[in-house]
Short mmCIF file of C-alpha atoms in Angstrom, two decimals:
data_model
loop_
_atom_site.label_atom_id
_atom_site.label_comp_id
_atom_site.label_asym_id
_atom_site.label_seq_id
_atom_site.Cartn_x
_atom_site.Cartn_y
_atom_site.Cartn_z
CA SER A 1 2.61 -20.71 21.48
CA PHE A 2 1.37 -24.56 22.22
CA ILE A 3 5.45 -25.67 20.79
CA TRP A 4 7.56 -23.23 22.88
CA ASN A 5 5.45 -22.17 26.33
CA SER A 6 3.88 -25.86 26.73
CA PRO A 7 5.78 -27.50 30.00
CA GLU A 8 5.48 -31.05 28.80
CA PHE A 9 7.20 -32.08 26.62
CA PHE A 10 4.94 -34.94 24.77
CA ARG A 11 2.68 -32.10 24.23
CA LYS A 12 5.48 -29.74 22.59
CA LEU A 13 5.91 -33.09 20.37
CA LEU A 14 2.50 -33.53 19.68
CA TRP A 15 2.02 -30.01 18.68
CA ALA A 16 5.24 -29.69 16.56
CA ALA A 17 4.40 -32.77 14.68
CA LEU A 18 0.91 -31.09 13.39
CA PHE A 19 2.22 -28.03 12.58
CA LEU A 20 5.00 -29.72 10.49
CA GLY A 21 2.00 -31.95 8.97
CA PHE A 22 -0.22 -29.05 7.98
CA PHE A 23 2.55 -26.96 7.16
CA ILE A 24 3.89 -29.52 4.57
CA TYR A 25 0.42 -29.75 3.51
CA SER A 26 -0.67 -25.99 2.84
CA VAL A 27 2.97 -26.15 1.15
CA VAL A 28 1.68 -28.61 -1.49
CA CYS A 29 -1.99 -28.03 -1.67
CA CYS A 30 -0.32 -24.10 -2.50
CA TRP A 31 2.02 -25.58 -5.27
CA ARG A 32 -0.69 -27.52 -6.96
CA SER A 33 -2.69 -24.32 -6.94
CA PHE A 34 -0.03 -22.01 -8.65
CA SER A 35 0.72 -24.86 -10.92
CA THR A 36 -2.80 -24.95 -12.17
CA TYR A 37 -2.85 -21.65 -12.43
CA PHE A 38 0.22 -20.82 -14.35
CA SER A 39 -0.97 -24.10 -16.88
CA MET A 40 -3.64 -22.17 -18.04
CA PRO A 41 -6.70 -24.33 -17.69
CA THR A 42 -9.24 -23.61 -20.12
CA SER A 43 -13.43 -24.72 -20.04
CA THR A 44 -15.72 -24.50 -22.74
CA LYS A 45 -19.06 -22.97 -22.73
CA TYR A 46 -22.31 -23.44 -24.37
CA ASN A 47 -24.74 -21.10 -26.04
CA MET A 48 -27.60 -21.20 -28.56
CA TYR A 49 -28.84 -17.64 -29.92
CA PHE A 50 -32.51 -17.46 -31.00
CA GLU A 51 -32.22 -14.37 -33.04
CA PRO A 52 -35.10 -14.41 -36.10
CA GLN A 53 -35.54 -10.89 -36.24
CA LYS A 54 -31.61 -10.75 -37.88
CA LYS A 55 -30.16 -12.08 -40.83
CA LEU A 56 -27.93 -15.04 -41.12
CA LYS A 57 -25.08 -15.64 -43.38
CA PHE A 58 -25.86 -17.73 -46.33
CA PRO A 59 -22.62 -19.34 -47.19
CA SER A 60 -20.68 -20.48 -50.32
CA ILE A 61 -21.48 -23.00 -51.89
CA THR A 62 -19.17 -24.84 -54.21
CA ILE A 63 -20.39 -27.53 -56.35
CA CYS A 64 -18.09 -29.80 -58.61
CA ASN A 65 -18.94 -32.64 -61.01
CA MET A 66 -17.19 -35.50 -60.00
CA ASN A 67 -15.63 -35.98 -63.46
CA PRO A 68 -13.57 -33.50 -64.47
CA HIS A 69 -12.98 -34.55 -68.10
CA ASN A 70 -14.75 -34.75 -70.98
CA LYS A 71 -13.80 -37.68 -72.84
CA ASN A 72 -14.91 -35.91 -76.18
CA VAL A 73 -12.23 -33.05 -75.62
CA LEU A 74 -9.88 -35.84 -74.06
CA GLU A 75 -9.27 -37.65 -77.06
CA LYS A 76 -8.71 -34.31 -79.22
CA GLU A 77 -4.82 -34.76 -80.40
CA GLU A 78 -4.21 -31.42 -78.92
CA ASN A 79 -4.51 -32.68 -75.65
CA LYS A 80 -2.51 -36.32 -76.26
CA ALA A 81 -0.15 -34.66 -73.64
CA MET A 82 -3.17 -35.02 -70.81
CA LYS A 83 -4.00 -37.89 -71.62
CA ALA A 84 -0.35 -39.42 -71.76
CA TYR A 85 -0.26 -37.95 -68.25
CA LEU A 86 -3.74 -39.47 -67.01
CA ALA A 87 -2.92 -42.88 -68.15
CA GLU A 88 -0.09 -42.47 -66.15
CA SER A 89 -1.36 -41.35 -62.87
CA GLU A 90 -5.26 -42.94 -63.35
CA SER A 91 -4.42 -46.64 -64.36
CA SER A 92 -4.38 -47.36 -60.66
CA LYS A 93 -8.11 -46.89 -60.26
CA VAL A 94 -8.83 -49.49 -63.35
CA PRO A 95 -7.60 -52.92 -64.23
CA TRP A 96 -6.88 -51.97 -67.67
CA LYS A 97 -4.24 -50.06 -69.34
CA ILE A 98 -5.66 -46.25 -70.82
CA GLU A 99 -5.07 -46.48 -74.34
CA LEU A 100 -3.80 -42.86 -75.63
CA ASN A 101 -5.44 -43.56 -79.09
CA SER A 102 -2.78 -40.70 -80.93
CA THR A 103 -0.74 -41.47 -84.07
CA VAL A 104 1.96 -39.52 -82.30
CA ALA A 105 3.41 -39.85 -78.76
CA PRO A 106 3.43 -37.05 -76.88
CA GLN A 107 6.82 -35.04 -76.58
CA LYS A 108 8.50 -32.90 -74.11
CA LYS A 109 7.51 -29.43 -75.80
CA ASP A 110 3.55 -30.86 -75.93
CA TYR A 111 4.17 -30.78 -71.66
CA GLU A 112 5.45 -27.80 -71.49
CA GLN A 113 3.16 -25.71 -73.66
CA PHE A 114 0.26 -27.66 -72.48
CA ASN A 115 -2.22 -25.00 -70.60
CA VAL A 116 -3.42 -27.09 -67.84
CA LYS A 117 -6.59 -24.50 -66.38
CA ARG A 118 -7.35 -23.61 -69.93
CA TYR A 119 -7.79 -27.29 -70.75
CA TYR A 120 -9.89 -28.12 -67.54
CA ARG A 121 -12.17 -24.99 -68.42
CA VAL A 122 -12.60 -26.25 -71.63
CA SER A 123 -13.24 -30.10 -70.45
CA GLY A 124 -15.47 -28.92 -67.63
CA GLN A 125 -19.16 -28.59 -67.99
CA LYS A 126 -20.55 -25.21 -69.10
CA LEU A 127 -22.94 -23.46 -66.24
CA ASP A 128 -25.70 -23.60 -68.27
CA GLU A 129 -25.34 -27.11 -69.10
CA PHE A 130 -24.82 -28.39 -65.57
CA ILE A 131 -26.76 -26.29 -63.44
CA GLU A 132 -30.44 -25.38 -64.46
CA ASP A 133 -33.67 -23.92 -62.65
CA VAL A 134 -32.21 -21.79 -59.68
CA THR A 135 -34.42 -20.33 -57.32
CA PHE A 136 -33.26 -18.21 -53.76
CA PHE A 137 -35.92 -17.26 -51.00
CA GLU A 138 -38.51 -17.31 -53.43
CA LYS A 139 -37.36 -16.20 -56.32
CA ASN A 140 -36.06 -17.35 -59.55
CA ILE A 141 -32.49 -16.21 -60.56
CA SER A 142 -30.30 -16.43 -63.78
CA THR A 143 -27.16 -18.79 -63.37
CA GLU A 144 -25.07 -16.43 -64.29
CA ASP A 145 -25.97 -13.76 -61.64
CA ALA A 146 -25.96 -16.91 -59.13
CA PHE A 147 -22.80 -19.32 -59.40
CA MET A 148 -19.32 -17.83 -60.25
CA GLU A 149 -16.03 -19.83 -61.71
CA SER A 150 -13.87 -21.58 -59.52
CA PHE A 151 -11.53 -23.92 -59.66
CA THR A 152 -10.24 -27.04 -57.31
CA THR A 153 -8.81 -30.30 -57.63
CA HIS A 154 -11.83 -31.84 -59.34
CA GLY A 155 -11.40 -28.90 -62.37
CA ARG A 156 -13.75 -26.73 -63.13
CA CYS A 157 -16.34 -25.35 -60.65
CA TRP A 158 -19.02 -23.23 -59.70
CA THR A 159 -19.54 -21.37 -56.42
CA PHE A 160 -22.74 -19.84 -55.36
CA ASN A 161 -22.67 -16.74 -53.35
CA ALA A 162 -18.70 -16.15 -53.78
CA ASP A 163 -18.90 -13.04 -52.20
CA GLY A 164 -20.92 -13.81 -48.72
CA SER A 165 -23.43 -11.00 -49.07
CA ARG A 166 -26.64 -13.24 -49.12
CA LYS A 167 -28.44 -13.54 -46.31
CA VAL A 168 -31.76 -15.19 -45.08
CA ASN A 169 -34.07 -14.49 -42.10
CA ARG A 170 -36.66 -17.53 -42.35
CA THR A 171 -36.25 -21.25 -42.28
CA GLY A 172 -37.31 -24.02 -44.45
CA MET A 173 -36.71 -25.03 -48.15
CA ASP A 174 -38.90 -22.18 -49.28
CA PHE A 175 -36.11 -19.59 -47.95
CA GLY A 176 -33.16 -21.20 -48.93
CA LEU A 177 -31.23 -22.49 -52.58
CA SER A 178 -32.63 -24.87 -54.92
CA PHE A 179 -31.56 -26.03 -58.35
CA GLY A 180 -31.43 -28.95 -60.82
CA LEU A 181 -27.89 -30.15 -62.14
CA ASN A 182 -27.19 -32.49 -64.97
CA ILE A 183 -23.89 -34.41 -64.72
CA ASN A 184 -23.87 -35.74 -68.52
CA GLN A 185 -22.59 -38.96 -67.67
CA SER A 186 -22.21 -39.75 -71.22
CA VAL A 187 -19.30 -37.92 -71.60
CA TYR A 188 -17.39 -39.58 -68.61
CA PRO A 189 -14.10 -41.45 -69.62
CA ASP A 190 -13.89 -44.93 -68.70
CA PHE A 191 -11.30 -44.21 -65.98
CA VAL A 192 -13.85 -42.34 -63.96
CA THR A 193 -15.34 -44.97 -61.45
CA THR A 194 -17.71 -42.49 -59.24
CA ALA A 195 -20.97 -40.17 -60.78
CA GLY A 196 -22.37 -37.36 -59.13
CA VAL A 197 -21.18 -34.45 -57.72
CA LYS A 198 -19.62 -32.71 -54.83
CA VAL A 199 -21.12 -29.90 -52.61
CA MET A 200 -18.89 -27.82 -50.19
CA PHE A 201 -20.49 -25.60 -47.49
CA HIS A 202 -17.96 -22.86 -46.49
CA ASN A 203 -17.75 -19.10 -45.80
CA HIS A 204 -16.65 -17.23 -48.79
CA TYR A 205 -12.93 -16.22 -47.01
CA GLU A 206 -12.35 -19.97 -47.44
CA PRO A 207 -10.83 -22.01 -49.65
CA ALA A 208 -13.14 -24.80 -51.08
CA LEU A 209 -11.27 -28.09 -50.16
CA ILE A 210 -13.64 -29.60 -52.22
CA ASP A 211 -11.46 -33.32 -51.71
CA GLU A 212 -11.51 -32.98 -47.71
CA TYR A 213 -14.80 -31.76 -46.88
CA GLY A 214 -17.09 -31.64 -49.92
CA MET A 215 -20.18 -33.68 -49.33
CA ALA A 216 -20.98 -36.22 -52.32
CA LEU A 217 -24.39 -36.52 -53.79
CA ALA A 218 -25.30 -39.34 -56.43
CA PRO A 219 -27.61 -38.32 -59.56
CA GLY A 220 -30.81 -40.07 -59.49
CA THR A 221 -32.19 -37.90 -55.79
CA GLU A 222 -33.74 -35.11 -54.68
CA ASN A 223 -31.20 -34.02 -51.69
CA PHE A 224 -32.57 -31.64 -48.89
CA ILE A 225 -29.83 -30.41 -47.01
CA SER A 226 -30.55 -28.74 -43.93
CA LEU A 227 -28.12 -26.07 -42.10
CA SER A 228 -27.16 -24.99 -38.80
CA TYR A 229 -24.96 -22.20 -37.85
CA GLU A 230 -21.93 -22.36 -35.25
CA ARG A 231 -19.64 -20.13 -34.10
CA VAL A 232 -16.67 -21.38 -32.16
CA ARG A 233 -14.41 -18.16 -29.94
CA ASN A 234 -11.07 -19.16 -29.03
CA LEU A 235 -8.62 -17.59 -26.70
CA LYS A 236 -5.78 -15.14 -27.08
CA GLN A 237 -2.42 -15.48 -25.21
CA PRO A 238 -1.83 -16.43 -22.05
CA TYR A 239 -4.89 -19.06 -22.27
CA GLY A 240 -4.86 -19.58 -26.25
CA ASN A 241 -2.71 -19.33 -28.93
CA CYS A 242 -5.69 -17.81 -31.89
CA GLN A 243 -5.01 -15.94 -34.77
CA ASP A 244 -7.48 -13.29 -35.98
CA GLU A 245 -5.60 -11.50 -39.06
CA ALA A 246 -4.65 -13.07 -42.20
CA SER A 247 -0.83 -12.72 -42.99
CA TRP A 248 -1.87 -12.77 -47.09
CA ASP A 249 -3.71 -11.43 -49.41
CA ARG A 250 -5.73 -13.74 -51.25
CA TYR A 251 -7.77 -14.60 -48.22
CA ARG A 252 -8.87 -11.42 -46.17
CA ASN A 253 -10.15 -13.44 -42.77
CA TYR A 254 -7.83 -15.71 -40.82
CA SER A 255 -8.61 -19.70 -41.68
CA ILE A 256 -6.99 -22.76 -40.73
CA SER A 257 -7.59 -23.95 -44.29
CA GLY A 258 -6.40 -20.58 -46.05
CA CYS A 259 -3.27 -20.97 -43.83
CA GLU A 260 -2.68 -24.04 -44.71
CA ARG A 261 -3.26 -23.43 -48.64
CA ASN A 262 -0.98 -20.47 -48.38
CA CYS A 263 1.85 -22.64 -46.86
CA PHE A 264 0.85 -25.01 -49.48
CA THR A 265 1.54 -22.51 -52.56
CA GLN A 266 4.51 -20.84 -51.16
CA VAL A 267 5.86 -24.42 -50.55
CA MET A 268 4.88 -24.98 -54.25
CA ILE A 269 6.07 -21.68 -55.59
CA GLU A 270 9.60 -22.13 -54.12
CA ASN A 271 10.43 -25.83 -54.88
CA CYS A 272 8.72 -25.85 -58.48
CA ARG A 273 8.82 -22.19 -59.44
CA CYS A 274 5.43 -22.55 -60.01
CA ARG A 275 1.98 -23.13 -58.74
CA SER A 276 -1.12 -25.29 -59.96
CA TYR A 277 -4.06 -24.19 -61.60
CA TYR A 278 -6.46 -24.19 -58.72
CA LEU A 279 -4.32 -22.18 -56.55
CA GLY A 280 -4.61 -18.16 -56.05
CA LYS A 281 -1.63 -16.17 -56.54
CA VAL A 282 0.70 -15.39 -53.61
CA GLN A 283 3.72 -13.26 -53.23
CA VAL A 284 6.67 -15.30 -52.48
CA PRO A 285 10.29 -12.92 -52.53
CA GLY A 286 12.72 -13.56 -55.29
CA LYS A 287 10.02 -16.16 -57.31
CA GLU A 288 7.82 -15.46 -60.46
CA ASP A 289 4.37 -16.02 -60.15
CA LYS A 290 3.43 -18.47 -62.84
CA GLU A 291 0.87 -21.57 -63.31
CA CYS A 292 2.64 -24.96 -63.99
CA ASN A 293 2.48 -26.54 -66.92
CA LEU A 294 2.03 -30.36 -67.59
CA GLN A 295 5.78 -30.64 -67.42
CA GLU A 296 6.07 -29.19 -64.33
CA GLU A 297 2.78 -30.72 -62.42
CA LYS A 298 4.26 -34.00 -63.94
CA GLU A 299 8.25 -33.63 -62.82
CA CYS A 300 7.32 -31.88 -59.77
CA VAL A 301 4.02 -31.08 -58.51
CA LYS A 302 2.96 -34.75 -58.09
CA GLU A 303 6.24 -35.56 -55.65
CA LEU A 304 5.70 -32.33 -54.05
CA ILE A 305 2.07 -33.17 -52.78
CA ARG A 306 3.48 -36.49 -51.48
CA ARG A 307 5.86 -34.75 -49.47
CA TYR A 308 3.48 -31.79 -48.06
CA HIS A 309 1.13 -34.59 -47.14
CA ASP A 310 4.21 -36.50 -45.48
CA GLY A 311 4.60 -33.66 -43.17
CA GLU A 312 8.15 -32.32 -44.69
CA PHE A 313 7.19 -28.85 -44.41
CA SER A 314 4.86 -28.83 -40.93
CA ASP A 315 7.92 -27.43 -39.10
CA GLN A 316 7.93 -24.49 -41.03
CA GLU A 317 6.65 -21.51 -38.72
CA ARG A 318 4.38 -20.14 -41.85
CA CYS A 319 2.97 -24.00 -42.11
CA LYS A 320 2.07 -23.72 -38.16
CA CYS A 321 -1.83 -22.44 -38.21
CA PRO A 322 -3.47 -21.82 -34.91
CA ASP A 323 -6.83 -21.76 -34.30
CA PRO A 324 -8.58 -18.96 -35.52
CA CYS A 325 -10.00 -16.51 -32.83
CA VAL A 326 -13.64 -16.83 -34.41
CA ALA A 327 -14.32 -20.07 -36.72
CA GLU A 328 -17.81 -19.71 -38.21
CA THR A 329 -19.11 -23.11 -39.75
CA TYR A 330 -22.23 -24.71 -41.08
CA LEU A 331 -23.31 -27.73 -39.52
CA ALA A 332 -25.40 -30.00 -42.87
CA THR A 333 -27.77 -32.73 -42.10
CA ILE A 334 -28.59 -34.65 -45.32
CA SER A 335 -32.11 -35.99 -46.24
CA THR A 336 -32.50 -38.02 -50.00
CA ALA A 337 -35.62 -39.33 -51.94
CA GLU A 338 -35.46 -40.80 -55.39
CA TYR A 339 -35.57 -38.44 -58.39
CA PRO A 340 -37.80 -38.58 -60.91
CA ALA A 341 -40.71 -40.36 -59.44
CA LYS A 342 -42.16 -43.01 -62.01
CA ASN A 343 -45.35 -41.08 -63.18
CA HIS A 344 -43.54 -37.45 -62.99
CA GLY A 345 -40.43 -39.12 -65.04
CA GLU A 346 -42.50 -40.62 -67.64
CA ALA A 347 -44.39 -37.15 -68.19
CA LEU A 348 -40.67 -35.88 -68.54
CA GLN A 349 -40.02 -38.41 -71.00
CA LYS A 350 -43.05 -37.45 -72.92
CA LYS A 351 -42.36 -33.95 -72.87
CA ASN A 352 -39.23 -34.42 -74.23
CA LYS A 353 -40.23 -36.33 -76.78
CA GLU A 354 -43.06 -33.83 -78.10
CA ASN A 355 -40.45 -31.50 -77.93
CA SER A 356 -37.70 -32.89 -79.69
CA GLN A 357 -40.37 -33.76 -82.41
CA GLY A 358 -40.51 -37.73 -81.76
CA ASP A 359 -36.99 -38.38 -81.58
CA GLY A 360 -36.70 -38.79 -77.88
CA ASP A 361 -35.71 -42.11 -76.59
CA HIS A 362 -32.84 -40.90 -75.35
CA ARG A 363 -34.84 -39.15 -72.38
CA LYS A 364 -36.64 -42.19 -71.06
CA VAL A 365 -36.59 -42.42 -66.93
CA GLU A 366 -33.56 -43.88 -66.93
CA PHE A 367 -31.98 -40.99 -68.59
CA TYR A 368 -33.11 -39.05 -66.03
CA ARG A 369 -32.15 -41.09 -62.96
CA GLU A 370 -28.57 -40.92 -64.37
CA ASN A 371 -27.90 -37.96 -65.01
CA PHE A 372 -30.31 -35.68 -63.20
CA LEU A 373 -30.54 -34.96 -59.32
CA LYS A 374 -32.32 -31.87 -57.41
CA VAL A 375 -30.76 -30.11 -54.39
CA HIS A 376 -32.63 -27.78 -51.96
CA ILE A 377 -30.05 -26.26 -49.04
CA TYR A 378 -31.92 -24.26 -46.32
CA PHE A 379 -31.72 -23.23 -42.48
CA GLU A 380 -33.26 -25.48 -40.31
CA ILE A 381 -33.31 -22.83 -37.59
CA LEU A 382 -32.86 -19.49 -37.15
CA SER A 383 -30.32 -19.92 -34.41
CA ILE A 384 -26.55 -19.40 -33.70
CA LYS A 385 -24.61 -22.20 -31.78
CA GLU A 386 -21.81 -20.46 -29.80
CA VAL A 387 -18.95 -22.37 -28.68
CA GLU A 388 -16.95 -20.31 -26.38
CA LYS A 389 -13.69 -20.87 -24.75
CA VAL A 390 -13.35 -19.16 -21.59
CA GLY A 391 -10.19 -19.28 -18.81
CA SER A 392 -11.63 -21.69 -16.11
CA TYR A 393 -8.78 -20.85 -13.26
CA LYS A 394 -8.14 -16.82 -12.57
CA TRP A 395 -6.54 -15.07 -10.15
CA SER A 396 -9.54 -15.00 -7.84
CA ASN A 397 -9.79 -18.42 -7.92
CA LEU A 398 -5.76 -18.69 -7.11
CA MET A 399 -6.20 -16.29 -4.07
CA GLY A 400 -9.16 -18.18 -2.67
CA ASP A 401 -7.48 -21.79 -2.79
CA VAL A 402 -4.08 -20.26 -1.51
CA GLY A 403 -6.37 -18.38 1.48
CA GLY A 404 -8.52 -21.25 1.89
CA GLN A 405 -5.78 -23.90 2.83
CA LEU A 406 -3.60 -21.61 4.80
CA GLY A 407 -6.43 -20.42 6.67
CA LEU A 408 -8.02 -23.82 7.50
CA PHE A 409 -4.52 -25.54 8.12
CA LEU A 410 -2.15 -22.76 9.68
CA GLY A 411 -4.72 -20.35 10.77
CA ALA A 412 -3.14 -17.56 8.60
CA ASN A 413 -4.77 -15.13 6.61
CA ILE A 414 -3.56 -11.80 4.84
CA VAL A 415 -2.90 -10.08 8.35
CA THR A 416 -0.99 -12.63 8.90
CA ILE A 417 1.53 -12.80 6.14
CA PHE A 418 2.05 -9.30 6.65
CA GLU A 419 2.88 -9.98 10.71
CA PHE A 420 4.88 -12.68 9.12
CA ILE A 421 6.82 -10.00 6.84
CA ASP A 422 7.07 -7.52 9.74
CA PHE A 423 8.66 -9.49 11.99
CA TYR A 424 11.43 -11.15 10.02
CA LEU A 425 12.03 -7.08 8.34
CA ARG A 426 12.74 -6.10 12.52
CA LEU A 427 14.35 -9.24 12.96
CA LEU A 428 16.78 -8.81 9.92
CA TRP A 429 17.51 -4.66 10.84
CA TYR A 430 18.05 -5.66 14.72
CA ASN A 431 20.57 -9.06 13.86
CA CYS A 432 22.30 -7.74 10.88
CA ILE A 433 22.18 -3.86 10.01
CA ALA A 434 21.90 -2.37 13.45
CA LYS A 435 24.74 -4.85 14.83
CA TYR A 436 26.75 -3.63 11.62
CA PHE A 437 26.40 0.17 12.52
CA LEU A 438 26.81 -0.32 16.27
CA LYS A 439 29.98 -2.39 15.08
CA LYS A 440 30.94 0.08 12.96
CA HIS A 441 30.48 3.56 15.66
CA VAL A 442 32.57 1.42 18.26
CA SER A 443 35.17 1.00 15.76
CA GLN A 444 34.82 4.87 15.32
CA ASN A 445 35.25 5.52 18.62
CA ASN A 446 38.31 3.28 19.47
CA HIS A 447 40.49 5.03 16.37
CA HIS A 448 40.05 8.81 17.73
CA PRO A 449 39.86 8.48 21.71
CA THR A 450 38.61 11.48 23.86
CA PRO A 451 41.24 13.89 24.96
CA ALA A 452 41.33 13.78 28.83
#
């Protein structure tokens, strides 16, 4: 009204400039609000639940010797193809040439007939020779009941709680898992540069990616590993793109590692017509599911692994792995002490000497420090740290911002908006539709004049 009804031109101009400026600024602010809303922003909320009455799931624990090859097994004539394969692939790790020590060089048929998984099963450590003195929740348990054989890129490994059924409701070392390990360095080939084990904590429905996530433990140590449990909740559309169901049979629950492993296995089967010994069965239409022999590992798999890690297959839909809607992880903190202590080592040496009837020189303290280690795994606190993503700008936020901007700068509200709508609809009716019908009525009257 100040613009149209004011008698002074300068006052009209001032109010017109103010109205135009506020109107433009309001439009810009509303545009930003709508842009923010349609970008679907999220924020992260942290919660800590302490539930001492409930049991926490104990992780699956995969343990691998850093040496997958028994040099005594490797030197056998029947394994000369593997020895030649390793001489080619492992020579870069040592400053000397790995000798084959075979009277006849392996032929192509030796590679084609070589069963890789069977070799790693024979060459890898037996359970009773590798793991000993197992206790869980203050109870002694047999290694056969506690551990299950598994295969990784480190050859034959052993997994505790493979089915994910074990739970705990107490904290501390006495209420977790404890065991001893004997890595037996006497059978290490000279091209294996590191002695020890790798340990990985994972969910039972996830593959053990020991190379990527394994924790290294050295011999001659006693390791105290405290765990904490973390759960991350991601969002589905429209705020995110999480997935909660697996589209493959091998791993029941969806996980990024399971998705990537499934992709890698399918790519290998399609390109090499086989899968490596540590990969599980995957159905690929039109392709036979079989394990690769050493010839296929040599000619195809090695190059395929390089191509895969270079991202050649990352654009394929099956290799796009979104976040899981619920991701469970175990965070580990480790502290280490020397094992065995001096006097305890001498006591072990004495006991071994008595048990071996005087022939115990090979079991000196140095022997234990070169081959043995102790591991204790337990929860440090019975709590669940939950990280949850939530939508940070919802419809109510948008309406509040838009309404506030229009009300502050233009004095408008919802009623004002409906008044404008009503005004323009009436304006449209009177200026367009009503004139059209009036004109049509007049035209009809002109064609049909009233008789005199």
